[in-house]
Backbone as numpy.savetxt, mean C-alpha at the origin, in Angstrom:
# Nx Ny Nz CAx CAy CAz Cx Cy Cz
19.61 -7.78 -14.14 20.62 -7.04 -13.41 21.97 -7.72 -13.59
22.93 -7.00 -14.16 24.24 -7.58 -14.42 25.31 -6.67 -13.82
26.07 -7.19 -12.89 27.19 -6.45 -12.32 28.46 -6.81 -13.08
29.17 -5.82 -13.56 30.35 -6.07 -14.38 31.50 -6.64 -13.56
31.55 -6.28 -12.30 32.62 -6.78 -11.43 32.02 -7.34 -10.16
32.75 -8.26 -9.57 32.27 -8.83 -8.31 32.30 -7.79 -7.22
31.20 -7.68 -6.48 31.10 -6.66 -5.44 31.27 -7.27 -4.07
31.99 -6.57 -3.22 32.15 -7.01 -1.83 31.42 -6.06 -0.89
30.77 -5.03 -1.44 30.06 -4.06 -0.62 28.58 -4.37 -0.60
28.04 -4.64 0.58 26.62 -4.92 0.71 25.79 -3.71 0.30
26.25 -2.51 0.66 25.51 -1.29 0.30 25.49 -1.09 -1.21
26.59 -1.40 -1.88 26.61 -1.26 -3.34 25.68 -2.27 -3.99
25.66 -3.48 -3.49 24.75 -4.49 -4.01 23.29 -4.04 -3.83
23.00 -3.49 -2.66 21.66 -3.01 -2.37 21.28 -1.87 -3.33
22.20 -0.93 -3.52 21.93 0.22 -4.39 21.72 -0.21 -5.84
22.58 -1.09 -6.32 22.46 -1.55 -7.71 21.15 -2.31 -7.93
20.78 -3.15 -6.97 19.51 -3.89 -7.09 18.33 -2.94 -7.06
18.38 -1.97 -6.17 17.30 -0.99 -6.04 17.11 -0.19 -7.33
18.20 0.36 -7.86 18.10 1.18 -9.07 17.66 0.36 -10.27
18.18 -0.85 -10.40 17.80 -1.71 -11.53 16.32 -2.09 -11.45
15.86 -2.45 -10.26 14.46 -2.84 -10.08 13.52 -1.66 -10.32
13.92 -0.49 -9.84 13.09 0.70 -10.03 13.00 1.07 -11.51
14.12 0.94 -12.22 14.14 1.26 -13.65 13.22 0.32 -14.43
13.21 -0.94 -14.07 12.39 -1.91 -14.79 10.89 -1.70 -14.54
10.54 -1.02 -13.48 9.13 -0.83 -13.14 8.66 0.60 -13.32
9.45 1.42 -14.02 9.06 2.82 -14.17 7.81 2.99 -15.02
7.57 2.08 -15.99 6.37 2.16 -16.80 5.11 1.95 -15.97
5.12 0.91 -15.14 3.97 0.64 -14.27 3.81 1.74 -13.23
4.93 2.30 -12.80 4.91 3.40 -11.84 4.23 4.63 -12.46
4.55 4.91 -13.73 3.92 6.04 -14.44 2.42 5.80 -14.61
2.04 4.56 -14.91 0.62 4.23 -15.04 -0.11 4.43 -13.72
0.50 4.00 -12.63 -0.08 4.18 -11.30 -0.28 5.66 -11.00
0.73 6.48 -11.32 0.63 7.92 -11.08 -0.48 8.55 -11.91
-0.61 8.12 -13.16 -1.64 8.67 -14.05 -3.04 8.31 -13.55
-3.24 7.07 -13.12 -4.54 6.65 -12.62 -4.90 7.37 -11.32
-3.91 7.57 -10.45 -4.15 8.33 -9.22 -4.51 9.78 -9.54
-3.87 10.33 -10.56 -4.17 11.71 -10.97 -5.62 11.84 -11.42
-6.09 10.85 -12.17 -7.49 10.88 -12.62 -8.45 10.65 -11.46
-8.03 9.87 -10.48 -8.92 9.50 -9.37 -8.96 10.54 -8.26
-8.01 11.49 -8.25 -7.98 12.44 -7.14 -7.88 13.90 -7.60
-6.75 14.38 -8.11 -6.68 15.79 -8.50 -7.70 16.18 -9.57
-7.90 15.35 -10.59 -8.89 15.67 -11.62 -10.29 15.71 -11.03
-10.56 14.82 -10.09 -11.85 14.82 -9.40 -12.06 16.13 -8.65
-11.01 16.63 -8.02 -11.09 17.92 -7.32 -11.38 19.06 -8.28
-10.71 19.07 -9.42 -10.91 20.13 -10.39 -12.35 20.14 -10.93
-12.89 18.96 -11.21 -14.27 18.89 -11.67 -15.23 19.36 -10.59
-14.94 19.00 -9.35 -15.80 19.43 -8.26 -15.78 20.93 -8.08
-14.60 21.53 -8.17 -14.48 22.99 -8.02 -15.13 23.73 -9.17
-15.21 23.09 -10.33 -15.81 23.75 -11.49 -17.33 23.82 -11.39
-17.90 23.08 -10.44 -19.37 23.01 -10.35 -19.94 23.79 -9.17
-19.16 24.64 -8.56 -19.70 25.42 -7.44 -20.66 26.48 -7.98
-21.57 26.91 -7.13 -22.59 27.89 -7.54 -22.07 29.31 -7.31
-22.22 30.14 -8.34 -21.69 31.50 -8.29 -22.80 32.55 -8.33
-24.06 32.13 -8.17 -25.16 33.11 -8.21 -25.14 33.96 -6.95
-25.60 35.21 -7.02 -25.53 36.14 -5.87 -26.21 35.63 -4.62
-27.36 34.94 -4.76 -28.08 34.48 -3.57 -27.26 33.44 -2.80
-26.60 32.54 -3.53 -25.77 31.53 -2.87 -24.54 32.16 -2.24
-23.94 33.13 -2.95 -22.72 33.75 -2.44 -22.97 34.57 -1.18
-24.23 35.03 -0.99 -24.53 35.76 0.24 -24.48 34.85 1.46
-24.80 33.58 1.26 -24.81 32.61 2.37 -23.50 31.84 2.44
-23.04 31.35 1.29 -21.81 30.55 1.23 -20.83 31.25 0.28
-19.75 31.75 0.84 -18.75 32.41 0.02 -18.02 31.41 -0.87
-17.26 31.95 -1.81 -16.53 31.09 -2.75 -15.55 30.19 -2.00
-14.82 30.75 -1.07 -13.83 29.96 -0.32 -14.49 28.85 0.49
-15.67 29.16 1.05 -16.38 28.15 1.83 -16.87 27.02 0.94
-17.35 27.36 -0.26 -17.79 26.32 -1.20 -16.62 25.46 -1.67
-15.49 26.11 -1.96 -14.31 25.34 -2.36 -13.87 24.41 -1.24
-13.94 24.89 0.00 -13.55 24.06 1.15 -14.47 22.86 1.29
-15.78 23.09 1.08 -16.74 21.98 1.18 -16.48 20.93 0.10
-16.23 21.41 -1.13 -15.93 20.48 -2.23 -14.65 19.72 -1.96
-13.63 20.42 -1.47 -12.34 19.78 -1.18 -12.51 18.69 -0.12
-13.28 18.99 0.93 -13.49 18.00 1.98 -14.25 16.79 1.48
-15.30 17.03 0.68 -16.10 15.92 0.17 -15.30 15.06 -0.81
-14.62 15.70 -1.75 -13.87 14.96 -2.76 -12.68 14.22 -2.14
-12.03 14.86 -1.18 -10.90 14.21 -0.50 -11.38 13.00 0.30
-12.52 13.16 0.98 -13.07 12.04 1.74 -13.39 10.85 0.85
-14.01 11.13 -0.31 -14.35 10.05 -1.23 -13.09 9.40 -1.81
-12.15 10.23 -2.27 -10.96 9.70 -2.92 -10.10 8.89 -1.96
-9.87 9.42 -0.76 -8.98 8.74 0.18 -9.66 7.57 0.89
-10.95 7.43 0.72 -11.66 6.30 1.32 -11.89 5.17 0.34
-12.07 5.51 -0.94 -12.44 4.49 -1.91 -11.50 4.40 -3.11
-11.45 5.45 -3.94 -10.74 5.35 -5.22 -9.23 5.19 -5.04
-8.62 6.02 -4.20 -7.17 5.92 -4.00 -6.77 4.61 -3.32
-7.42 4.19 -2.22 -7.07 2.88 -1.63 -7.26 1.71 -2.58
-8.29 1.77 -3.44 -8.51 0.68 -4.39 -7.34 0.56 -5.35
-6.91 1.69 -5.90 -5.76 1.67 -6.81 -4.50 1.25 -6.08
-4.32 1.71 -4.85 -3.12 1.34 -4.08 -3.09 -0.15 -3.80
-4.23 -0.73 -3.43 -4.28 -2.16 -3.16 -3.96 -2.96 -4.42
-4.52 -2.54 -5.55 -4.29 -3.24 -6.81 -2.82 -3.20 -7.20
-2.22 -2.01 -7.15 -0.84 -1.89 -7.60 0.16 -2.43 -6.57
-0.24 -2.52 -5.32 0.62 -3.20 -4.33 0.83 -4.64 -4.74
-0.25 -5.31 -5.10 -0.15 -6.71 -5.54 0.59 -6.82 -6.88
0.31 -5.89 -7.81 0.97 -5.93 -9.12 2.47 -5.72 -9.01
2.88 -4.75 -8.21 4.31 -4.50 -8.03 4.99 -5.69 -7.36
4.32 -6.30 -6.39 4.89 -7.46 -5.71 5.08 -8.62 -6.68
4.09 -8.86 -7.53 4.20 -9.93 -8.52 5.32 -9.63 -9.50
5.39 -8.39 -9.97 6.40 -8.01 -10.95 7.82 -8.13 -10.39
8.00 -7.77 -9.14 9.34 -7.73 -8.55 9.81 -9.10 -8.04
8.87 -9.96 -7.65 9.29 -11.19 -6.99 8.85 -12.47 -7.70
8.33 -12.34 -8.91 7.95 -13.55 -9.64 9.16 -14.37 -10.08
10.34 -13.77 -10.08 11.53 -14.52 -10.45 11.76 -15.70 -9.50
11.28 -15.57 -8.26 11.45 -16.66 -7.30 10.72 -17.93 -7.73
9.76 -17.78 -8.62 8.90 -18.90 -9.00 9.22 -19.46 -10.38
10.35 -19.04 -10.93 10.81 -19.56 -12.23 12.23 -20.08 -12.07
12.45 -21.36 -12.36 13.74 -21.99 -12.09 14.89 -21.30 -12.81
14.70 -20.96 -14.06 15.78 -20.31 -14.80 16.14 -18.96 -14.21
15.12 -18.19 -13.83 15.37 -16.88 -13.24 16.06 -17.00 -11.88
15.61 -17.97 -11.10 16.22 -18.18 -9.78 17.70 -18.55 -9.94
17.99 -19.47 -10.85 19.38 -19.87 -11.08 20.22 -18.69 -11.56
19.64 -17.85 -12.41 20.37 -16.69 -12.93 20.67 -15.69 -11.82
19.65 -15.29 -11.09 19.84 -14.25 -10.07 20.70 -14.74 -8.90
20.56 -16.00 -8.54 21.35 -16.52 -7.43 22.80 -16.79 -7.83
23.09 -16.78 -9.12 24.48 -16.94 -9.58 25.22 -15.60 -9.64
24.48 -14.50 -9.49 25.12 -13.18 -9.53 25.87 -12.92 -8.23
26.90 -12.07 -8.28 27.66 -11.76 -7.06 26.92 -10.75 -6.18
25.71 -11.14 -5.78 24.87 -10.28 -4.95 24.32 -11.12 -3.81
24.45 -10.63 -2.60 23.91 -11.36 -1.46 22.39 -11.41 -1.54
21.82 -12.47 -1.02 20.37 -12.62 -1.08 19.65 -11.52 -0.32
20.19 -11.14 0.83 19.54 -10.10 1.62 19.53 -8.77 0.87
20.64 -8.44 0.21 20.70 -7.21 -0.57 19.75 -7.26 -1.76
19.66 -8.43 -2.40 18.76 -8.59 -3.54 17.31 -8.40 -3.13
16.94 -9.00 -2.00 15.56 -8.90 -1.54 15.23 -7.49 -1.06
16.10 -6.91 -0.24 15.83 -5.58 0.31 15.83 -4.51 -0.78
16.70 -4.67 -1.78 16.72 -3.71 -2.88 15.41 -3.72 -3.64
14.85 -4.89 -3.86 13.57 -5.00 -4.55 12.43 -4.48 -3.68
12.50 -4.73 -2.38 11.47 -4.20 -1.47 11.48 -2.68 -1.48
12.65 -2.09 -1.40 12.75 -0.62 -1.43 12.25 -0.06 -2.76
12.54 -0.75 -3.85 12.06 -0.31 -5.16 10.54 -0.36 -5.22
9.96 -1.42 -4.68 8.51 -1.54 -4.67 7.84 -0.46 -3.84
8.39 -0.19 -2.66 7.82 0.86 -1.81 7.98 2.23 -2.45
9.11 2.47 -3.11 9.31 3.73 -3.81 8.29 3.90 -4.93
8.06 2.81 -5.67 7.09 2.86 -6.77 5.67 3.12 -6.28
5.37 2.74 -5.05 4.07 3.02 -4.47 3.99 4.41 -3.88
5.06 4.83 -3.21 5.02 6.08 -2.45 5.12 7.33 -3.33
5.99 7.31 -4.33 6.20 8.53 -5.12 4.94 8.96 -5.86
4.24 8.08 -6.59 3.00 8.53 -7.24 1.95 9.01 -6.24
1.86 8.33 -5.10 0.89 8.74 -4.08 1.22 10.12 -3.53
2.48 10.33 -3.15 2.89 11.63 -2.60 2.76 12.73 -3.65
3.07 12.41 -4.91 2.98 13.40 -5.98 1.54 13.88 -6.15
0.60 12.97 -6.16 -0.79 13.35 -6.37 -1.40 14.03 -5.15
-0.99 13.64 -3.96 -1.43 14.36 -2.77 -0.87 15.78 -2.79
0.38 15.93 -3.25 0.96 17.27 -3.39 0.20 18.12 -4.40
-0.19 17.51 -5.52 -0.97 18.25 -6.53 -2.32 18.67 -5.95
-2.97 17.77 -5.21 -4.25 18.11 -4.59 -4.08 19.26 -3.59
-2.97 19.27 -2.88 -2.71 20.37 -1.94 -2.49 21.69 -2.66
-1.79 21.64 -3.79 -1.60 22.85 -4.60 -2.93 23.38 -5.13
-3.83 22.47 -5.50 -5.16 22.89 -5.95 -5.89 23.63 -4.82
-5.78 23.09 -3.61 -6.41 23.75 -2.46 -5.84 25.14 -2.24
-4.53 25.28 -2.40 -3.89 26.59 -2.22 -4.29 27.55 -3.33
-4.35 27.07 -4.56 -4.70 27.94 -5.70 -6.13 28.45 -5.61
-7.05 27.61 -5.09 -8.44 28.04 -4.97 -8.70 28.73 -3.64
-7.69 28.82 -2.79 -7.77 29.57 -1.54 -8.97 29.13 -0.69
-9.05 27.82 -0.42 -10.18 27.30 0.36 -10.07 27.74 1.81
-11.20 27.73 2.50 -11.21 28.07 3.92 -10.46 27.00 4.72
-9.76 27.44 5.75 -9.03 26.52 6.63 -8.15 25.57 5.83
-7.45 26.14 4.83 -6.63 25.28 3.96 -5.51 24.59 4.72
-4.96 25.25 5.74 -3.90 24.62 6.51 -4.37 23.36 7.21
-5.55 23.42 7.83 -6.08 22.26 8.53 -6.46 21.13 7.59
-7.09 21.48 6.46 -7.52 20.43 5.52 -6.33 19.77 4.84
-5.34 20.56 4.47 -4.14 19.98 3.85 -3.38 19.13 4.86
-3.33 19.62 6.10 -2.67 18.83 7.14 -3.34 17.49 7.36
-4.68 17.49 7.40 -5.42 16.22 7.55 -5.15 15.29 6.37
-5.04 15.87 5.17 -4.78 15.06 3.98 -3.42 14.38 4.07
-2.42 15.10 4.53 -1.08 14.52 4.63 -1.02 13.47 5.74
-1.78 13.67 6.82 -1.84 12.65 7.88 -2.46 11.37 7.33
-3.52 11.52 6.54 -4.13 10.34 5.92 -3.16 9.64 4.98
-2.38 10.44 4.24 -1.40 9.85 3.32 -0.35 9.04 4.08
0.13 9.57 5.19 1.14 8.85 5.98 0.56 7.56 6.55
-0.68 7.61 7.01 -1.32 6.38 7.50 -1.48 5.35 6.40
-1.85 5.82 5.22 -1.99 4.92 4.08 -0.65 4.32 3.69
0.40 5.12 3.72 1.74 4.61 3.39 2.17 3.51 4.36
1.83 3.68 5.63 2.21 2.67 6.63 1.51 1.34 6.36
0.21 1.40 6.08 -0.53 0.16 5.81 -0.09 -0.45 4.48
0.24 0.40 3.49 0.75 -0.10 2.21 2.05 -0.87 2.41
2.91 -0.38 3.29 4.17 -1.09 3.56 3.89 -2.47 4.13
2.93 -2.56 5.06 2.58 -3.86 5.64 1.99 -4.78 4.57
1.12 -4.24 3.70 0.51 -5.07 2.66 1.55 -5.55 1.66
2.48 -4.68 1.28 3.51 -5.06 0.31 4.43 -6.12 0.91
4.82 -5.95 2.17 5.70 -6.92 2.82 4.97 -8.24 3.06
3.66 -8.18 3.23 2.87 -9.41 3.33 2.96 -10.19 2.02
2.90 -9.46 0.90 3.03 -10.11 -0.41 4.43 -10.70 -0.58
5.44 -9.99 -0.09 6.82 -10.49 -0.19 6.96 -11.80 0.58
6.41 -11.84 1.78 6.49 -13.07 2.58 5.79 -14.22 1.88
4.64 -13.95 1.27 3.92 -14.99 0.54 4.73 -15.45 -0.67
5.44 -14.53 -1.31 6.27 -14.89 -2.46 7.41 -15.81 -2.03
8.00 -15.53 -0.88 9.10 -16.35 -0.38 8.61 -17.74 0.03
7.40 -17.80 0.56 6.90 -19.07 1.10 6.18 -19.94 0.09
6.00 -19.47 -1.14 5.27 -20.25 -2.14 6.20 -20.59 -3.31
5.75 -21.56 -4.11 6.58 -22.00 -5.22 6.17 -21.47 -6.58
4.95 -20.94 -6.68 4.48 -20.39 -7.95 3.82 -19.03 -7.70
3.76 -18.22 -8.75 3.14 -16.90 -8.63 1.65 -17.04 -8.35
1.00 -18.04 -8.96 -0.42 -18.25 -8.70 -0.67 -18.56 -7.24
0.17 -19.42 -6.65 0.02 -19.74 -5.22 0.20 -18.49 -4.37
1.14 -17.65 -4.76 1.39 -16.41 -4.02 0.15 -15.51 -4.04
-0.40 -15.29 -5.23 -1.56 -14.40 -5.37 -2.77 -14.97 -4.63
-3.00 -16.28 -4.78 -4.13 -16.90 -4.10 -3.97 -16.86 -2.58
-2.74 -17.00 -2.11 -2.49 -16.94 -0.67 -2.78 -15.55 -0.12
-2.32 -14.53 -0.85 -2.57 -13.14 -0.43 -4.06 -12.86 -0.38
-4.77 -13.20 -1.45 -6.20 -12.93 -1.51 -6.95 -13.77 -0.47
-6.58 -15.05 -0.36 -7.28 -15.94 0.56 -7.17 -15.50 2.01
-5.96 -15.16 2.44 -5.77 -14.76 3.83 -6.50 -13.46 4.13
-6.45 -12.51 3.21 -7.08 -11.21 3.45 -8.61 -11.28 3.44
-9.16 -12.30 2.81 -10.61 -12.48 2.84 -11.02 -13.38 4.00
-10.27 -14.46 4.21 -10.67 -15.45 5.20 -10.45 -14.98 6.64
-9.37 -14.22 6.88 -9.07 -13.85 8.26 -10.17 -13.00 8.91
-10.62 -11.90 8.28 -11.71 -11.13 8.92 -12.97 -11.95 9.13
-13.30 -12.84 8.16 -14.49 -13.68 8.31 -14.32 -14.64 9.48
-13.12 -15.21 9.62 -12.85 -16.14 10.72 -12.95 -15.44 12.08
-12.39 -14.25 12.19 -12.44 -13.51 13.46 -13.87 -13.16 13.82
-14.59 -12.63 12.86 -15.98 -12.23 13.13 -16.83 -13.44 13.50
-16.63 -14.55 12.79 -17.41 -15.76 13.08 -17.08 -16.31 14.46
-15.79 -16.26 14.81 -15.37 -16.78 16.12 -15.96 -15.95 17.25
-15.91 -14.62 17.11 -16.46 -13.75 18.15 -17.97 -13.96 18.28
-18.63 -14.09 17.15 -20.09 -14.31 17.18 -20.43 -15.65 17.83
-19.65 -16.69 17.52 -19.89 -18.02 18.09 -19.69 -18.01 19.60
-18.60 -17.35 20.05 -18.33 -17.29 21.49 -19.42 -16.52 22.21
-19.91 -15.44 21.60 -20.98 -14.64 22.23 -22.28 -15.44 22.34
-22.47 -16.39 21.42 -23.67 -17.24 21.50 -23.53 -18.32 22.56
-22.30 -18.80 22.77 -22.08 -19.91 23.71 -21.89 -19.45 25.14
-21.33 -18.24 25.33 -21.04 -17.76 26.68 -22.02 -16.64 27.06
-22.90 -16.88 28.00 -23.84 -15.84 28.44 -23.08 -14.65 29.04
-23.48 -13.47 28.65 -22.85 -12.27 29.19 -21.65 -11.78 28.39
-21.16 -12.62 27.50 -20.01 -12.19 26.68 -20.53 -11.27 25.58
-20.04 -10.05 25.60 -20.49 -9.07 24.61 -19.29 -8.30 24.07
-18.84 -8.69 22.91 -17.70 -8.04 22.27 -18.11 -7.57 20.88
-18.07 -6.29 20.68 -18.45 -5.73 19.39 -17.25 -5.67 18.47
-17.38 -6.26 17.30 -16.30 -6.23 16.31 -16.78 -5.46 15.09
-16.15 -4.32 14.83 -16.49 -3.53 13.65 -15.25 -3.31 12.81
-15.41 -2.61 11.72 -14.29 -2.44 10.79 -13.13 -1.66 11.39
-13.41 -0.83 12.39 -12.34 -0.06 13.02 -11.57 -0.87 14.05
-12.03 -2.07 14.33 -11.38 -2.92 15.33 -10.11 -3.52 14.74
-8.98 -3.27 15.39 -7.69 -3.74 14.88 -7.66 -5.26 14.78
-8.33 -5.94 15.73 -8.33 -7.40 15.73 -8.92 -7.97 14.44
-9.92 -7.30 13.90 -10.62 -7.82 12.72 -9.74 -7.83 11.48
-8.78 -6.89 11.41 -7.95 -6.78 10.20 -6.47 -6.96 10.52
-6.17 -7.54 11.69 -4.78 -7.62 12.14 -3.87 -8.35 11.16
-4.38 -9.39 10.50 -3.58 -10.14 9.53 -4.15 -10.02 8.13
-4.87 -8.93 7.90 -5.45 -8.67 6.57 -5.10 -7.24 6.16
-3.84 -7.00 5.80 -3.41 -5.62 5.50 -4.12 -5.01 4.30
-4.56 -5.82 3.35 -5.26 -5.26 2.19 -6.63 -4.71 2.59
-7.24 -5.28 3.61 -8.46 -4.69 4.16 -8.12 -3.43 4.94
-6.98 -3.47 5.64 -6.54 -2.30 6.40 -6.25 -1.09 5.54
-5.92 -1.30 4.26 -5.67 -0.18 3.35 -6.89 0.74 3.28
-8.08 0.15 3.33 -9.30 0.95 3.22 -9.70 1.59 4.56
-8.97 1.24 5.63 -9.29 1.77 6.95 -8.19 2.66 7.50
-7.33 3.18 6.61 -6.17 3.95 7.06 -6.55 5.25 7.75
-7.80 5.70 7.57 -8.24 6.95 8.19 -8.64 6.77 9.65
-8.50 5.56 10.17 -8.84 5.30 11.57 -8.01 6.18 12.50
-8.65 6.64 13.58 -7.94 7.50 14.55 -7.50 6.72 15.78
-7.60 5.39 15.74 -7.18 4.57 16.88 -5.66 4.41 16.86
-4.96 4.82 17.93 -3.50 4.70 17.95 -3.02 3.26 17.80
-3.76 2.30 18.37 -3.34 0.89 18.28 -3.35 0.40 16.84
-4.19 0.99 16.02 -4.29 0.59 14.62 -2.95 0.79 13.92
-2.34 1.95 14.10 -1.09 2.26 13.41 0.11 1.63 14.10
0.05 1.50 15.43 1.12 0.81 16.14 1.21 -0.63 15.67
0.06 -1.26 15.50 0.05 -2.65 15.06 0.65 -2.79 13.66
0.28 -1.90 12.74 0.79 -2.02 11.37 2.30 -1.78 11.32
2.79 -0.90 12.17 4.24 -0.68 12.22 4.95 -1.93 12.73
4.41 -2.54 13.80 5.01 -3.76 14.34 4.93 -4.89 13.32
3.78 -5.03 12.67 3.61 -6.11 11.69 4.55 -5.93 10.51
4.73 -4.69 10.06 5.61 -4.43 8.91 7.05 -4.85 9.23
7.51 -4.52 10.43 8.87 -4.90 10.83 8.99 -6.42 10.91
7.99 -7.06 11.50 8.01 -8.53 11.62 8.02 -9.19 10.24
7.20 -8.70 9.33 7.15 -9.27 7.98 8.47 -9.08 7.24
9.09 -7.93 7.44 10.37 -7.66 6.79 11.45 -8.62 7.29
11.57 -8.75 8.60 12.59 -9.64 9.17 12.33 -11.09 8.79
11.06 -11.49 8.81 10.72 -12.86 8.46 11.03 -13.15 7.00
10.76 -12.20 6.13 11.01 -12.38 4.70 12.50 -12.54 4.42
13.31 -11.69 5.04 14.76 -11.77 4.83 15.31 -13.08 5.36
14.87 -13.46 6.57 15.36 -14.70 7.18 14.99 -15.90 6.33
13.74 -16.00 5.91 13.29 -17.16 5.14 13.89 -17.18 3.73
14.09 -16.00 3.15 14.65 -15.97 1.80 16.11 -16.44 1.80
16.84 -16.10 2.86 18.24 -16.55 2.95 18.32 -18.07 3.10
17.27 -18.69 3.62 17.25 -20.14 3.81 16.46 -20.85 2.70
15.88 -20.10 1.82 15.05 -20.69 0.77 15.90 -21.44 -0.26
15.49 -22.65 -0.59 16.21 -23.44 -1.58 15.77 -23.03 -2.98
16.73 -23.02 -3.91 16.41 -22.67 -5.29 15.42 -23.64 -5.90
15.42 -24.88 -5.40 14.52 -25.91 -5.93 13.06 -25.63 -5.60
12.80 -24.63 -4.74 11.42 -24.30 -4.37 10.66 -23.67 -5.54
11.39 -23.12 -6.51 10.74 -22.50 -7.67 9.93 -23.53 -8.44
8.73 -23.14 -8.82 7.79 -23.98 -9.58 7.34 -25.22 -8.82
7.57 -25.22 -7.52 7.16 -26.35 -6.68 5.77 -26.03 -6.10
4.79 -26.83 -6.42 3.43 -26.58 -5.96 3.07 -27.34 -4.70
4.01 -28.05 -4.12 3.73 -28.82 -2.89 3.78 -27.93 -1.68
């Protein structure tokens, strides 16, 4: 990113950083969109192509009812497994691609010598990363909705509405997961440390919570606390696990992710403004 003239406008710095970062990641963004297309809309088309059209079946289950059943089944599978898996993978990939400069001394010296405030530089990259995640996801959910409309499935309004609600929930948890990666990037000195920290916390935290609850229930008679995957406490600091649970209907689940996302954003900006350039490549 090279600014030809010194900028005194924070908004201009933010816009230039955002557009430059988004342009550099458009290839990975296109790959993400293509993989989502194969994992969701194409899956729907294959499912719709296999409905039964014999007279005996049509007397019991009409074409629209069969299309609705296929849409519900395929959407449930895609939004529970294939789409969250791709989203989790590319959340980490985009974070590494956008913030690995913090872990290379030459890159840090170059970017910090530009006439761009640190807060604008960080926020511009965060917005670019979220855009790269949201646009392919929204595009493929839109295509899936068009497929539902073209095949005229039963109760298409309700099913499409549920799909968009799931997408919004997924977007919220994706924001928390991406900002968690940003915070780890700011707090570590190498990209490897960042990746290991993200993976380690998201695996260790649920295990620690479950083990602690189980231990307390064994030591205290009468203590009975059930911890399952829908329990917000179990995944409170493990947003990558939360990506797979975005379909939860618990209000506290989404309130927590919204609060955590804001906290991670503010913490990342504050720490990055105080981060020393010498932290790059520092493994201590």
